[in-house]
């Protein structure tokens, strides 16, 4: 197999030679933003929605991306083309750039723009049929007034602490609560519950504004399935008929056990399976073509 080519600041570099400086503040401090995007069947799914979020997040951390949105879109498509990819996971990264050992971003040079595109299967392997065992974790989701959970930043220690706790407790995924005890999200995916045929998800004030979450809400509207955005508690989670998580890497994944409580009958729910099917259909149909 030919070596993967990585986009770094407008050039394509073989994976084994793709490097950035140890003085980049993305490395030193997690100062930067990223995206996770998927291409299906020769088309990039929701490309401009992901770019909108990338630029919004960059703006919030006062980071100026040295490309226009359209240039960025073309760079992503070109990265897929040079690697001859039709189905891929795409990871654009924008770092603060090279600075000194202090924190001050004003001392950093040009932001580094990196795009990795590679084949990558769905995150949870064989658990889409069996369902995930999730555990709630003691570590709380970053408070909205300290590090807003809406920023898809390179600083993911909050999420990694949750993942470590889930690993220790034998869970496939962590579920975060916020500082008020309301349900927030998974370590890298949003969460939904189904109760008496109504679908619920928390508002994005305490979690990441997921694009897969938006797609699920779109499907619910198209299919006239009752839906409500509302705060949820542990009570709601444990007593739900169905629970599922959503994200670009995970797609839609059923959760069948939470903290040892069986969710519904302990099997992936009917509505969850229906949404997984509708989501798959959308990914096969829609998207920005890579090769036309
Ligand atoms: C990326 C991410 C999600 C999912 O967002 P998508 O746009 O659906 O991929 C959810 N939560 C966190 C913490 C994330 O980083």
PDB file of C-alpha atoms and ligand atoms in Angstrom:
ATOM      1  CA  UNK A   1       0.000   0.000   0.000  1.00  0.00           C
ATOM      2  CA  UNK A   2       1.200   3.501  -0.785  1.00  0.00           C
ATOM      3  CA  UNK A   3       2.015   5.695   2.165  1.00  0.00           C
ATOM      4  CA  UNK A   4      -0.735   8.038   3.316  1.00  0.00           C
ATOM      5  CA  UNK A   5      -0.202  11.685   2.382  1.00  0.00           C
ATOM      6  CA  UNK A   6      -0.868  14.307   5.031  1.00  0.00           C
ATOM      7  CA  UNK A   7      -1.749  17.922   4.214  1.00  0.00           C
ATOM      8  CA  UNK A   8       0.468  20.361   6.126  1.00  0.00           C
ATOM      9  CA  UNK A   9       0.130  24.058   5.261  1.00  0.00           C
ATOM     10  CA  UNK A  10      -0.622  23.473   1.590  1.00  0.00           C
ATOM     11  CA  UNK A  11       1.840  20.632   0.997  1.00  0.00           C
ATOM     12  CA  UNK A  12       1.354  16.885   0.945  1.00  0.00           C
ATOM     13  CA  UNK A  13       3.869  15.036   3.102  1.00  0.00           C
ATOM     14  CA  UNK A  14       4.204  11.246   3.544  1.00  0.00           C
ATOM     15  CA  UNK A  15       2.823  10.098   6.922  1.00  0.00           C
ATOM     16  CA  UNK A  16       6.277   9.032   8.204  1.00  0.00           C
ATOM     17  CA  UNK A  17       7.615  12.543   7.547  1.00  0.00           C
ATOM     18  CA  UNK A  18       4.551  14.510   8.684  1.00  0.00           C
ATOM     19  CA  UNK A  19       5.821  16.478  11.676  1.00  0.00           C
ATOM     20  CA  UNK A  20       5.314  19.805  13.399  1.00  0.00           C
ATOM     21  CA  UNK A  21       7.466  21.714  15.883  1.00  0.00           C
ATOM     22  CA  UNK A  22       7.585  20.825  19.581  1.00  0.00           C
ATOM     23  CA  UNK A  23       7.157  24.587  20.129  1.00  0.00           C
ATOM     24  CA  UNK A  24       3.723  24.578  18.506  1.00  0.00           C
ATOM     25  CA  UNK A  25       1.214  25.636  21.156  1.00  0.00           C
ATOM     26  CA  UNK A  26      -1.161  22.968  19.919  1.00  0.00           C
ATOM     27  CA  UNK A  27       1.378  20.473  21.265  1.00  0.00           C
ATOM     28  CA  UNK A  28       2.514  22.477  24.307  1.00  0.00           C
ATOM     29  CA  UNK A  29      -0.911  23.608  25.516  1.00  0.00           C
ATOM     30  CA  UNK A  30      -3.671  21.997  23.467  1.00  0.00           C
ATOM     31  CA  UNK A  31      -4.155  25.445  21.951  1.00  0.00           C
ATOM     32  CA  UNK A  32      -6.012  24.848  18.702  1.00  0.00           C
ATOM     33  CA  UNK A  33      -9.187  23.396  17.200  1.00  0.00           C
ATOM     34  CA  UNK A  34     -10.089  20.336  15.179  1.00  0.00           C
ATOM     35  CA  UNK A  35     -12.860  18.552  13.339  1.00  0.00           C
ATOM     36  CA  UNK A  36     -13.885  14.990  12.645  1.00  0.00           C
ATOM     37  CA  UNK A  37     -15.617  14.519   9.278  1.00  0.00           C
ATOM     38  CA  UNK A  38     -16.566  11.441   7.270  1.00  0.00           C
ATOM     39  CA  UNK A  39     -16.717  10.755   3.556  1.00  0.00           C
ATOM     40  CA  UNK A  40     -19.057   8.045   2.340  1.00  0.00           C
ATOM     41  CA  UNK A  41     -19.283   6.613  -1.135  1.00  0.00           C
ATOM     42  CA  UNK A  42     -17.175   9.377  -2.753  1.00  0.00           C
ATOM     43  CA  UNK A  43     -18.955  12.268  -0.987  1.00  0.00           C
ATOM     44  CA  UNK A  44     -18.067  14.293   2.096  1.00  0.00           C
ATOM     45  CA  UNK A  45     -20.987  14.271   4.514  1.00  0.00           C
ATOM     46  CA  UNK A  46     -22.033  17.704   5.888  1.00  0.00           C
ATOM     47  CA  UNK A  47     -18.675  19.246   4.883  1.00  0.00           C
ATOM     48  CA  UNK A  48     -19.769  22.878   5.215  1.00  0.00           C
ATOM     49  CA  UNK A  49     -21.527  22.290   8.556  1.00  0.00           C
ATOM     50  CA  UNK A  50     -18.243  20.925   9.928  1.00  0.00           C
ATOM     51  CA  UNK A  51     -16.305  23.867   8.468  1.00  0.00           C
ATOM     52  CA  UNK A  52     -18.793  26.336   9.975  1.00  0.00           C
ATOM     53  CA  UNK A  53     -18.200  24.779  13.390  1.00  0.00           C
ATOM     54  CA  UNK A  54     -14.404  24.761  12.908  1.00  0.00           C
ATOM     55  CA  UNK A  55     -14.411  28.483  12.078  1.00  0.00           C
ATOM     56  CA  UNK A  56     -16.812  29.271  14.944  1.00  0.00           C
ATOM     57  CA  UNK A  57     -14.585  27.425  17.413  1.00  0.00           C
ATOM     58  CA  UNK A  58     -11.475  29.169  16.045  1.00  0.00           C
ATOM     59  CA  UNK A  59     -13.212  32.526  16.465  1.00  0.00           C
ATOM     60  CA  UNK A  60     -14.125  31.754  20.068  1.00  0.00           C
ATOM     61  CA  UNK A  61     -10.458  31.075  20.913  1.00  0.00           C
ATOM     62  CA  UNK A  62      -9.407  34.127  18.851  1.00  0.00           C
ATOM     63  CA  UNK A  63      -7.510  32.036  16.310  1.00  0.00           C
ATOM     64  CA  UNK A  64      -7.464  33.225  12.727  1.00  0.00           C
ATOM     65  CA  UNK A  65      -7.462  30.346  10.245  1.00  0.00           C
ATOM     66  CA  UNK A  66      -5.137  31.361   7.368  1.00  0.00           C
ATOM     67  CA  UNK A  67      -7.504  29.974   4.711  1.00  0.00           C
ATOM     68  CA  UNK A  68     -10.978  30.959   3.582  1.00  0.00           C
ATOM     69  CA  UNK A  69     -13.696  28.400   4.254  1.00  0.00           C
ATOM     70  CA  UNK A  70     -13.808  27.564   0.561  1.00  0.00           C
ATOM     71  CA  UNK A  71     -10.026  27.115   0.392  1.00  0.00           C
ATOM     72  CA  UNK A  72     -10.283  24.806   3.397  1.00  0.00           C
ATOM     73  CA  UNK A  73     -13.049  22.797   1.718  1.00  0.00           C
ATOM     74  CA  UNK A  74     -10.900  22.427  -1.411  1.00  0.00           C
ATOM     75  CA  UNK A  75      -7.872  21.393   0.695  1.00  0.00           C
ATOM     76  CA  UNK A  76      -9.975  18.625   2.301  1.00  0.00           C
ATOM     77  CA  UNK A  77     -11.223  17.393  -1.084  1.00  0.00           C
ATOM     78  CA  UNK A  78      -7.680  17.472  -2.496  1.00  0.00           C
ATOM     79  CA  UNK A  79      -6.384  15.470   0.511  1.00  0.00           C
ATOM     80  CA  UNK A  80      -8.987  12.795  -0.245  1.00  0.00           C
ATOM     81  CA  UNK A  81      -8.070  12.823  -3.947  1.00  0.00           C
ATOM     82  CA  UNK A  82      -4.298  12.500  -3.514  1.00  0.00           C
ATOM     83  CA  UNK A  83      -4.963   9.519  -1.253  1.00  0.00           C
ATOM     84  CA  UNK A  84      -7.563   8.055  -3.671  1.00  0.00           C
ATOM     85  CA  UNK A  85     -10.127   7.792  -0.860  1.00  0.00           C
ATOM     86  CA  UNK A  86     -13.918   7.389  -1.275  1.00  0.00           C
ATOM     87  CA  UNK A  87     -14.781   6.325   2.281  1.00  0.00           C
ATOM     88  CA  UNK A  88     -12.714   8.026   4.933  1.00  0.00           C
ATOM     89  CA  UNK A  89     -12.459   9.691   8.287  1.00  0.00           C
ATOM     90  CA  UNK A  90     -11.057  13.212   7.941  1.00  0.00           C
ATOM     91  CA  UNK A  91      -9.282  15.096  10.728  1.00  0.00           C
ATOM     92  CA  UNK A  92      -8.612  18.798  10.044  1.00  0.00           C
ATOM     93  CA  UNK A  93      -6.510  20.467  12.744  1.00  0.00           C
ATOM     94  CA  UNK A  94      -5.601  24.128  13.196  1.00  0.00           C
ATOM     95  CA  UNK A  95      -3.006  24.865  15.866  1.00  0.00           C
ATOM     96  CA  UNK A  96      -1.957  28.191  17.369  1.00  0.00           C
ATOM     97  CA  UNK A  97       1.436  27.772  15.706  1.00  0.00           C
ATOM     98  CA  UNK A  98       4.991  28.059  16.938  1.00  0.00           C
ATOM     99  CA  UNK A  99       5.562  30.242  20.002  1.00  0.00           C
ATOM    100  CA  UNK A 100       7.870  30.405  22.991  1.00  0.00           C
ATOM    101  CA  UNK A 101       7.385  28.467  26.224  1.00  0.00           C
ATOM    102  CA  UNK A 102       5.022  31.103  27.616  1.00  0.00           C
ATOM    103  CA  UNK A 103       1.268  30.952  27.125  1.00  0.00           C
ATOM    104  CA  UNK A 104       0.833  34.178  25.183  1.00  0.00           C
ATOM    105  CA  UNK A 105      -0.741  33.383  21.805  1.00  0.00           C
ATOM    106  CA  UNK A 106       0.359  36.810  20.489  1.00  0.00           C
ATOM    107  CA  UNK A 107       3.911  35.417  20.357  1.00  0.00           C
ATOM    108  CA  UNK A 108       2.881  32.579  18.053  1.00  0.00           C
ATOM    109  CA  UNK A 109       3.503  32.692  14.338  1.00  0.00           C
ATOM    110  CA  UNK A 110       1.223  31.434  11.623  1.00  0.00           C
ATOM    111  CA  UNK A 111      -1.274  28.750  12.682  1.00  0.00           C
ATOM    112  CA  UNK A 112      -0.441  25.287  11.369  1.00  0.00           C
ATOM    113  CA  UNK A 113      -3.152  23.699   9.234  1.00  0.00           C
ATOM    114  CA  UNK A 114      -3.103  19.917   9.058  1.00  0.00           C
ATOM    115  CA  UNK A 115      -5.515  17.531   7.344  1.00  0.00           C
ATOM    116  CA  UNK A 116      -5.365  13.795   7.893  1.00  0.00           C
ATOM    117  CA  UNK A 117      -7.671  11.556   5.852  1.00  0.00           C
ATOM    118  CA  UNK A 118      -7.631   7.797   6.222  1.00  0.00           C
ATOM    119  CA  UNK A 119      -9.916   4.794   6.114  1.00  0.00           C
ATOM    120  CA  UNK A 120     -11.520   4.229   9.546  1.00  0.00           C
ATOM    121  CA  UNK A 121     -14.307   1.896  10.520  1.00  0.00           C
ATOM    122  CA  UNK A 122     -17.086   2.866  12.884  1.00  0.00           C
ATOM    123  CA  UNK A 123     -15.721   3.515  16.381  1.00  0.00           C
ATOM    124  CA  UNK A 124     -17.442   0.735  18.336  1.00  0.00           C
ATOM    125  CA  UNK A 125     -16.779  -2.358  16.192  1.00  0.00           C
ATOM    126  CA  UNK A 126     -19.244  -5.170  16.973  1.00  0.00           C
ATOM    127  CA  UNK A 127     -21.172  -3.202  19.592  1.00  0.00           C
ATOM    128  CA  UNK A 128     -23.694  -1.814  17.063  1.00  0.00           C
ATOM    129  CA  UNK A 129     -25.600  -5.119  17.254  1.00  0.00           C
ATOM    130  CA  UNK A 130     -24.975  -5.831  20.952  1.00  0.00           C
ATOM    131  CA  UNK A 131     -25.186  -2.309  22.333  1.00  0.00           C
ATOM    132  CA  UNK A 132     -22.695  -0.399  24.477  1.00  0.00           C
ATOM    133  CA  UNK A 133     -22.258  -0.706  28.219  1.00  0.00           C
ATOM    134  CA  UNK A 134     -21.952   2.880  29.417  1.00  0.00           C
ATOM    135  CA  UNK A 135     -20.958   4.214  32.807  1.00  0.00           C
ATOM    136  CA  UNK A 136     -21.484   7.630  34.318  1.00  0.00           C
ATOM    137  CA  UNK A 137     -18.231   9.144  35.539  1.00  0.00           C
ATOM    138  CA  UNK A 138     -17.247  11.187  38.585  1.00  0.00           C
ATOM    139  CA  UNK A 139     -15.390  13.776  36.479  1.00  0.00           C
ATOM    140  CA  UNK A 140     -17.839  16.481  35.353  1.00  0.00           C
ATOM    141  CA  UNK A 141     -18.022  17.979  31.871  1.00  0.00           C
ATOM    142  CA  UNK A 142     -16.072  21.247  31.712  1.00  0.00           C
ATOM    143  CA  UNK A 143     -18.182  24.058  33.133  1.00  0.00           C
ATOM    144  CA  UNK A 144     -19.609  26.411  30.499  1.00  0.00           C
ATOM    145  CA  UNK A 145     -17.961  29.364  32.251  1.00  0.00           C
ATOM    146  CA  UNK A 146     -14.492  27.794  32.379  1.00  0.00           C
ATOM    147  CA  UNK A 147     -13.887  25.859  29.168  1.00  0.00           C
ATOM    148  CA  UNK A 148     -17.119  25.852  27.135  1.00  0.00           C
ATOM    149  CA  UNK A 149     -17.878  22.275  26.049  1.00  0.00           C
ATOM    150  CA  UNK A 150     -18.974  23.692  22.691  1.00  0.00           C
ATOM    151  CA  UNK A 151     -15.358  24.230  21.625  1.00  0.00           C
ATOM    152  CA  UNK A 152     -13.926  21.292  19.693  1.00  0.00           C
ATOM    153  CA  UNK A 153     -10.461  22.205  20.906  1.00  0.00           C
ATOM    154  CA  UNK A 154      -7.203  20.272  21.015  1.00  0.00           C
ATOM    155  CA  UNK A 155      -7.494  20.280  24.813  1.00  0.00           C
ATOM    156  CA  UNK A 156      -9.366  17.019  25.386  1.00  0.00           C
ATOM    157  CA  UNK A 157      -8.110  16.079  28.850  1.00  0.00           C
ATOM    158  CA  UNK A 158     -11.626  16.451  30.293  1.00  0.00           C
ATOM    159  CA  UNK A 159     -12.813  13.817  27.816  1.00  0.00           C
ATOM    160  CA  UNK A 160      -9.738  11.614  28.288  1.00  0.00           C
ATOM    161  CA  UNK A 161     -10.227  11.632  32.084  1.00  0.00           C
ATOM    162  CA  UNK A 162     -13.783  10.414  31.455  1.00  0.00           C
ATOM    163  CA  UNK A 163     -12.531   7.707  29.082  1.00  0.00           C
ATOM    164  CA  UNK A 164      -9.938   6.531  31.642  1.00  0.00           C
ATOM    165  CA  UNK A 165     -12.671   6.297  34.268  1.00  0.00           C
ATOM    166  CA  UNK A 166     -14.895   4.324  31.895  1.00  0.00           C
ATOM    167  CA  UNK A 167     -11.996   1.960  31.138  1.00  0.00           C
ATOM    168  CA  UNK A 168     -11.361   1.420  34.851  1.00  0.00           C
ATOM    169  CA  UNK A 169     -15.054   0.727  35.455  1.00  0.00           C
ATOM    170  CA  UNK A 170     -15.304  -1.633  32.464  1.00  0.00           C
ATOM    171  CA  UNK A 171     -17.556   0.618  30.354  1.00  0.00           C
ATOM    172  CA  UNK A 172     -17.446   0.942  26.563  1.00  0.00           C
ATOM    173  CA  UNK A 173     -18.249   4.650  26.862  1.00  0.00           C
ATOM    174  CA  UNK A 174     -18.427   7.297  29.576  1.00  0.00           C
ATOM    175  CA  UNK A 175     -21.464   9.476  30.217  1.00  0.00           C
ATOM    176  CA  UNK A 176     -20.728  12.927  31.597  1.00  0.00           C
ATOM    177  CA  UNK A 177     -22.972  14.909  33.920  1.00  0.00           C
ATOM    178  CA  UNK A 178     -22.514  18.674  34.231  1.00  0.00           C
ATOM    179  CA  UNK A 179     -21.959  20.570  37.496  1.00  0.00           C
ATOM    180  CA  UNK A 180     -25.703  20.657  38.172  1.00  0.00           C
ATOM    181  CA  UNK A 181     -26.015  16.907  37.781  1.00  0.00           C
ATOM    182  CA  UNK A 182     -27.743  17.175  34.403  1.00  0.00           C
ATOM    183  CA  UNK A 183     -26.785  14.717  31.685  1.00  0.00           C
ATOM    184  CA  UNK A 184     -24.237  16.263  29.307  1.00  0.00           C
ATOM    185  CA  UNK A 185     -22.867  13.798  26.710  1.00  0.00           C
ATOM    186  CA  UNK A 186     -20.475  10.927  26.120  1.00  0.00           C
ATOM    187  CA  UNK A 187     -16.685  11.348  25.990  1.00  0.00           C
ATOM    188  CA  UNK A 188     -16.887  12.036  22.248  1.00  0.00           C
ATOM    189  CA  UNK A 189     -20.542  11.765  21.310  1.00  0.00           C
ATOM    190  CA  UNK A 190     -23.935  13.293  22.102  1.00  0.00           C
ATOM    191  CA  UNK A 191     -26.654  11.337  23.909  1.00  0.00           C
ATOM    192  CA  UNK A 192     -30.349  10.718  23.273  1.00  0.00           C
ATOM    193  CA  UNK A 193     -33.004   8.760  25.158  1.00  0.00           C
ATOM    194  CA  UNK A 194     -36.374   7.368  24.084  1.00  0.00           C
ATOM    195  CA  UNK A 195     -39.259   7.186  26.564  1.00  0.00           C
ATOM    196  CA  UNK A 196     -42.802   6.185  25.557  1.00  0.00           C
ATOM    197  CA  UNK A 197     -41.977   6.799  21.867  1.00  0.00           C
ATOM    198  CA  UNK A 198     -40.749  10.361  22.500  1.00  0.00           C
ATOM    199  CA  UNK A 199     -37.071  11.155  21.814  1.00  0.00           C
ATOM    200  CA  UNK A 200     -35.184  13.485  24.175  1.00  0.00           C
ATOM    201  CA  UNK A 201     -31.738  15.047  24.127  1.00  0.00           C
ATOM    202  CA  UNK A 202     -30.156  17.753  26.312  1.00  0.00           C
ATOM    203  CA  UNK A 203     -29.779  21.274  24.863  1.00  0.00           C
ATOM    204  CA  UNK A 204     -26.226  21.996  23.658  1.00  0.00           C
ATOM    205  CA  UNK A 205     -25.511  24.515  26.412  1.00  0.00           C
ATOM    206  CA  UNK A 206     -23.626  21.764  28.331  1.00  0.00           C
ATOM    207  CA  UNK A 207     -22.255  19.652  25.486  1.00  0.00           C
ATOM    208  CA  UNK A 208     -20.735  19.815  22.014  1.00  0.00           C
ATOM    209  CA  UNK A 209     -22.998  20.994  19.182  1.00  0.00           C
ATOM    210  CA  UNK A 210     -22.819  17.693  17.339  1.00  0.00           C
ATOM    211  CA  UNK A 211     -23.546  17.565  13.636  1.00  0.00           C
ATOM    212  CA  UNK A 212     -24.681  13.934  13.858  1.00  0.00           C
ATOM    213  CA  UNK A 213     -27.032  15.122  16.626  1.00  0.00           C
ATOM    214  CA  UNK A 214     -28.440  17.674  14.144  1.00  0.00           C
ATOM    215  CA  UNK A 215     -28.867  14.983  11.492  1.00  0.00           C
ATOM    216  CA  UNK A 216     -30.785  12.796  13.969  1.00  0.00           C
ATOM    217  CA  UNK A 217     -33.091  15.708  14.832  1.00  0.00           C
ATOM    218  CA  UNK A 218     -33.623  16.268  11.099  1.00  0.00           C
ATOM    219  CA  UNK A 219     -34.627  12.608  10.625  1.00  0.00           C
ATOM    220  CA  UNK A 220     -37.013  12.818  13.606  1.00  0.00           C
ATOM    221  CA  UNK A 221     -38.692  15.849  12.005  1.00  0.00           C
ATOM    222  CA  UNK A 222     -38.894  14.200   8.577  1.00  0.00           C
ATOM    223  CA  UNK A 223     -40.427  11.062  10.086  1.00  0.00           C
ATOM    224  CA  UNK A 224     -42.801  12.953  12.399  1.00  0.00           C
ATOM    225  CA  UNK A 225     -41.349  11.301  15.476  1.00  0.00           C
ATOM    226  CA  UNK A 226     -42.067  13.302  18.659  1.00  0.00           C
ATOM    227  CA  UNK A 227     -38.901  14.998  19.917  1.00  0.00           C
ATOM    228  CA  UNK A 228     -38.026  17.269  22.819  1.00  0.00           C
ATOM    229  CA  UNK A 229     -34.827  19.087  23.736  1.00  0.00           C
ATOM    230  CA  UNK A 230     -34.691  19.158  27.518  1.00  0.00           C
ATOM    231  CA  UNK A 231     -32.404  18.666  30.514  1.00  0.00           C
ATOM    232  CA  UNK A 232     -32.141  15.038  31.568  1.00  0.00           C
ATOM    233  CA  UNK A 233     -31.216  13.414  34.872  1.00  0.00           C
ATOM    234  CA  UNK A 234     -29.805  10.050  35.914  1.00  0.00           C
ATOM    235  CA  UNK A 235     -33.407   9.003  36.633  1.00  0.00           C
ATOM    236  CA  UNK A 236     -34.303   9.648  32.981  1.00  0.00           C
ATOM    237  CA  UNK A 237     -31.281   7.660  31.771  1.00  0.00           C
ATOM    238  CA  UNK A 238     -31.840   4.602  33.939  1.00  0.00           C
ATOM    239  CA  UNK A 239     -35.593   4.453  33.286  1.00  0.00           C
ATOM    240  CA  UNK A 240     -35.400   5.127  29.519  1.00  0.00           C
ATOM    241  CA  UNK A 241     -36.798   2.626  27.000  1.00  0.00           C
ATOM    242  CA  UNK A 242     -33.837   3.218  24.670  1.00  0.00           C
ATOM    243  CA  UNK A 243     -30.583   5.172  24.806  1.00  0.00           C
ATOM    244  CA  UNK A 244     -28.169   5.917  21.977  1.00  0.00           C
ATOM    245  CA  UNK A 245     -25.119   8.089  21.341  1.00  0.00           C
ATOM    246  CA  UNK A 246     -24.238  10.014  18.179  1.00  0.00           C
ATOM    247  CA  UNK A 247     -21.032  11.321  16.641  1.00  0.00           C
ATOM    248  CA  UNK A 248     -19.122  11.353  13.374  1.00  0.00           C
ATOM    249  CA  UNK A 249     -16.699   8.649  14.538  1.00  0.00           C
ATOM    250  CA  UNK A 250     -19.380   6.583  16.333  1.00  0.00           C
ATOM    251  CA  UNK A 251     -22.298   7.350  13.949  1.00  0.00           C
ATOM    252  CA  UNK A 252     -25.384   6.162  15.906  1.00  0.00           C
ATOM    253  CA  UNK A 253     -24.632   3.561  18.576  1.00  0.00           C
ATOM    254  CA  UNK A 254     -27.173   1.895  20.885  1.00  0.00           C
ATOM    255  CA  UNK A 255     -26.504   1.913  24.636  1.00  0.00           C
ATOM    256  CA  UNK A 256     -28.032  -1.109  26.372  1.00  0.00           C
ATOM    257  CA  UNK A 257     -26.585  -0.942  29.886  1.00  0.00           C
ATOM    258  CA  UNK A 258     -25.875   2.127  32.059  1.00  0.00           C
ATOM    259  CA  UNK A 259     -24.202   1.716  35.474  1.00  0.00           C
ATOM    260  CA  UNK A 260     -25.349  -1.905  35.581  1.00  0.00           C
ATOM    261  CA  UNK A 261     -29.012  -1.065  34.801  1.00  0.00           C
ATOM    262  CA  UNK A 262     -30.416  -2.743  31.732  1.00  0.00           C
ATOM    263  CA  UNK A 263     -31.953  -0.146  29.391  1.00  0.00           C
ATOM    264  CA  UNK A 264     -35.386  -1.311  28.203  1.00  0.00           C
ATOM    265  CA  UNK A 265     -35.087  -5.031  27.487  1.00  0.00           C
ATOM    266  CA  UNK A 266     -31.292  -4.803  27.255  1.00  0.00           C
ATOM    267  CA  UNK A 267     -31.217  -4.975  23.451  1.00  0.00           C
ATOM    268  CA  UNK A 268     -30.780  -2.152  20.898  1.00  0.00           C
ATOM    269  CA  UNK A 269     -34.190  -0.451  20.636  1.00  0.00           C
ATOM    270  CA  UNK A 270     -36.483  -0.479  17.612  1.00  0.00           C
ATOM    271  CA  UNK A 271     -36.471   3.304  17.198  1.00  0.00           C
ATOM    272  CA  UNK A 272     -32.678   3.376  17.573  1.00  0.00           C
ATOM    273  CA  UNK A 273     -32.330   0.751  14.830  1.00  0.00           C
ATOM    274  CA  UNK A 274     -34.716   2.709  12.605  1.00  0.00           C
ATOM    275  CA  UNK A 275     -32.646   5.881  13.078  1.00  0.00           C
ATOM    276  CA  UNK A 276     -29.425   3.960  12.343  1.00  0.00           C
ATOM    277  CA  UNK A 277     -30.950   2.821   9.051  1.00  0.00           C
ATOM    278  CA  UNK A 278     -32.198   6.303   8.076  1.00  0.00           C
ATOM    279  CA  UNK A 279     -28.836   7.803   8.997  1.00  0.00           C
ATOM    280  CA  UNK A 280     -27.020   5.275   6.806  1.00  0.00           C
ATOM    281  CA  UNK A 281     -29.341   6.178   3.890  1.00  0.00           C
ATOM    282  CA  UNK A 282     -28.558   9.882   4.261  1.00  0.00           C
ATOM    283  CA  UNK A 283     -24.800   9.281   4.351  1.00  0.00           C
ATOM    284  CA  UNK A 284     -24.990   7.207   1.159  1.00  0.00           C
ATOM    285  CA  UNK A 285     -27.063   9.818  -0.692  1.00  0.00           C
ATOM    286  CA  UNK A 286     -25.877  13.245   0.451  1.00  0.00           C
ATOM    287  CA  UNK A 287     -22.568  15.055   0.479  1.00  0.00           C
ATOM    288  CA  UNK A 288     -20.030  17.113  -1.438  1.00  0.00           C
ATOM    289  CA  UNK A 289     -18.608  15.007  -4.307  1.00  0.00           C
ATOM    290  CA  UNK A 290     -14.866  14.385  -4.160  1.00  0.00           C
ATOM    291  CA  UNK A 291     -14.225  13.389  -7.774  1.00  0.00           C
ATOM    292  CA  UNK A 292     -16.672  15.418  -9.943  1.00  0.00           C
TER     293      UNK A 292
HETATM  294  C1  LIG B   1     -17.041  15.716  18.034  1.00  0.00           C
HETATM  295  C2  LIG B   1     -17.782  15.477  19.292  1.00  0.00           C
HETATM  296  C3  LIG B   1     -19.130  15.096  19.327  1.00  0.00           C
HETATM  297  C4  LIG B   1     -19.908  14.708  18.095  1.00  0.00           C
HETATM  298  O1  LIG B   1     -20.012  15.702  17.158  1.00  0.00           O
HETATM  299  P1  LIG B   1     -20.283  15.329  15.635  1.00  0.00           P
HETATM  300  O2  LIG B   1     -20.335  16.627  14.956  1.00  0.00           O
HETATM  301  O3  LIG B   1     -21.573  14.594  15.579  1.00  0.00           O
HETATM  302  O4  LIG B   1     -19.136  14.475  15.206  1.00  0.00           O
HETATM  303  C5  LIG B   1     -19.770  15.053  20.562  1.00  0.00           C
HETATM  304  N1  LIG B   1     -19.116  15.310  21.699  1.00  0.00           N
HETATM  305  C6  LIG B   1     -17.814  15.638  21.711  1.00  0.00           C
HETATM  306  C7  LIG B   1     -17.156  15.917  23.015  1.00  0.00           C
HETATM  307  C8  LIG B   1     -17.101  15.716  20.519  1.00  0.00           C
HETATM  308  O5  LIG B   1     -15.807  16.022  20.532  1.00  0.00           O
END
